[in-house]
Amino acid sequence: MKKRILPLILLVTSLISSCGSGGGGEEKKTDTGTEIKSELPSSIQEGKGVGGITDVELSDEPNAAMVAEGQAIYDMKCASCHKLTDQRVVGPGFQGVTNRRKPEWIMNMITNTDVMLDKDPEAQKLLEECLTRMPNQNVKEKDARDILEFLRRNDLDKTGEKDGAI
Amino acid sequence: MRTRKVNMIISLVTIMGGMALVVACGQRNATTVIEGDAAEQVYIAPGEYDEFYAFLSGGFSGQITVYGLPSGRLLREVPVFSQYPENGYGYSEESKPMFNTSYGFVPWDDSHHIELSQQNGEFDGRWLFVNGNNTPRIARVDLSTFETVEILEIPDVAGLHCAPFITENSEYLVSGTRFSIPIPQKDVPIDTYKENFKGLINYVSLDQDHGTMELAFQIEMPGFNYDLARNGKAVSHGWSFLTTYNSEQAHSLLEVNASQKDKDLMAIINWKKAEEYVAAGKFTERPTSYYHNLMDESTGIAHSQEMKMTRILKPEDCPEMVYFIPVPKSPHGCDVDPSGEYIVGNGKLSADMSVYSFSKIMKAIEEKNFDGEIEGIPVINYDAGLHGILQKPGLGPLHTEFDERGNAYTTFFISSEVVKWNVDNLEILDREATFYSPGHLVIPGGETRKPEGKYLVAMNKITKDRYLPTGPELAHSAQLFDISGDKMKLLLDFPTKGEPHYAQAIRADKVKPNSKKFYNIEENAHPYATLGESKTKVVREGDEVHVYMTAMRSHLAPDNIEGFKVGDKVFFHVTNLEQDWDVPHGFAIQGATNAELLVMPGQTKTLLWEPKKVGVYAFYCTDFCSALHQEMSGYARVSAKGADVPLKWGLNETLRENQEQAEKFYEQLENKSK
Ligand SMILES: [Cu+2]
């Protein structure tokens, strides 16, 4: 089992947070109180993040209708912060995202943003880089699925490879 | 239940306790005796919520302020009748039409009486209404957004003080003219008051699904001053009660000439009967002019419509619709108890308070127990309608609210106190000093069938001795009392915006769950909405330029715009793309002569900017939105009138692409003009 050392501030956040569940993980305080050892929820350890999305089924070829829907939502709610290249603007560029992150992680990040930023170490690393909290854009689960499909298409077009993180 | 002990015990000279029992005309020592746990009772720990929302009218600020009870914390100011620079209300292109009236654009008023919507005689938490006293108007605030969404002008009245009192299923808002005036307005000598001046009592109906207001009919009354009203409830549902003073019909030095008679009048109106007369066509249509301003729910844009006709009912044509009953000298308040049976009519210059019985009034009407008539309106025999008299409760009774235990609480302006008394047996139970000269008071639900007699807030007209001085003008004072026990107990003073005229308070759980957190951007139907950064653009139409701009933590798009010219009318249509609670973005530009915008998540708002000088001007977000908020800015380049700088815009690398688009745009324009 992988163990991580989190800064104190993160423990405090997760202890008082009423959002979401820890998914079976357990946090312990050391005697000195300065370091925290934490057993992360299994979904985080599996790289799926934390949230309502636990299992995403993918067809091999991106579904064209879903890609189109996903692009429309991306244009309206995401494009001002995420470019389709590897350029970081406010948030990271989307190029290659499906090769870095599991589909569950991507959809949890979209639909369960605040909890992800509070609990998922990968999401926290991105926050440290970007220094702007990703807003909760109130994207519905179905819409998040369409966005995922759009991101797979984007990766296929730009890098010739998708779903590299599965 | 509070788990924390608050060690804020205030020890005071207890000798003052006796003083509070004495009714004195002079001002008492302002030091207050409070019991040790008062601070604990009003303490709301960080992260905890208040139990009630209290909505206080802003009086001469023209606005509404929202406080939490029992903490007395200011939660919000809702702009209603006055322009509000904090969020651009009344300055933005969408909200300017809210101030249209038959007198033109009127960006101020004097807001007085708060009325929450009701169903079955209980607050339902959907809407809130308030009157504009000076330019007669009634506004509706949507309690899911705490925004003013409608303003209806009331024609041919003056000083709409007596408004907007609601019926128990929100069927109507009743209002009356405080000052009678010539109807229709005409150029006549003021001393022809008796011949030419009339008073109107107005009924505004409400659409039950949307709350939209409509002036249903007006009743033409003798030229008195109609001051306050309440509608019947339960047994008296279907009737309205309005106090009137100046039955002398004086028009000068009213402080003497309008207080000659020992008794004035209360008007009693059977509005169900009036409805029947309207349905039967018993009204006369009179040409007039008044404005109806309504905010469209999907675009957030207000539209004004001038209305040109009103329906008048005349009591002489409509028997059994209107009655009078005498009421002690110069009445002000007129309040109906939760059962609907008792109506309290206070004569503010009388030492006694008359309490009427609805069933006795009905009996007197049935038996035609009248003492003559005034302009065809029967005057009910005073004694026949009386439940009893509360004798010498204090000096200058003004307003009464009720608890659910059969008690009434009345403010006394001159003796500066609140007096608790039993409605049924007219026994005085308790009195508490206020500081000083209270006007209205409020108990949550205190004017409904279901009061929650836990707290009482008295709104005072004079504040000296209470807070650190701030020059000649002081914040007005509201005082919170615990009324749950036998004796009232002062818990807290809190300052308010001047002058908090009246208030209503509602249990928080009737409002809080419906509070909107953001506007669904998918439902944004504003004609200039930009639903995505890729759709941002700048369009010139003659000397009008429309900027379709988006805002997102932490940039505005586009952030560089060139090609504006001196003399242009530039409309910045800013769409906030966020879908997150509590993340508005602001928009301000140097040289703007009106205000800024504050755009809620998912909303579009428009600011008009008219550049007057050549140069490059900065614009920026005014709401600190993220760590990179300071960077959320941009530049607008303004060239001389007639300069050939092309219109171009962009954000970062896309600027050049837009230059091409701009050139294409001009090309097409040239081709068109050829
Ligand atoms: Cu901002």
PDB file of C-alpha atoms and ligand atoms in Angstrom, chain B residues 584-586 621 623 625 629 632, ligand 1:
ATOM      1  CA  PRO B 584     -19.447  37.377  -9.587  1.00  0.00           C
ATOM      2  CA  HIS B 585     -17.106  39.338 -11.826  1.00  0.00           C
ATOM      3  CA  GLY B 586     -17.090  43.075 -12.036  1.00  0.00           C
ATOM      4  CA  CYS B 621     -12.703  43.321 -12.855  1.00  0.00           C
ATOM      5  CA  ASP B 623     -14.675  41.843  -7.623  1.00  0.00           C
ATOM      6  CA  CYS B 625     -12.155  36.762  -7.683  1.00  0.00           C
ATOM      7  CA  HIS B 629      -7.662  39.001  -9.853  1.00  0.00           C
ATOM      8  CA  MET B 632      -7.996  40.469 -14.802  1.00  0.00           C
TER       9      MET B 632
HETATM   10 CU    CU C   1     -12.843  38.819 -11.579  1.00  0.00          CU
END
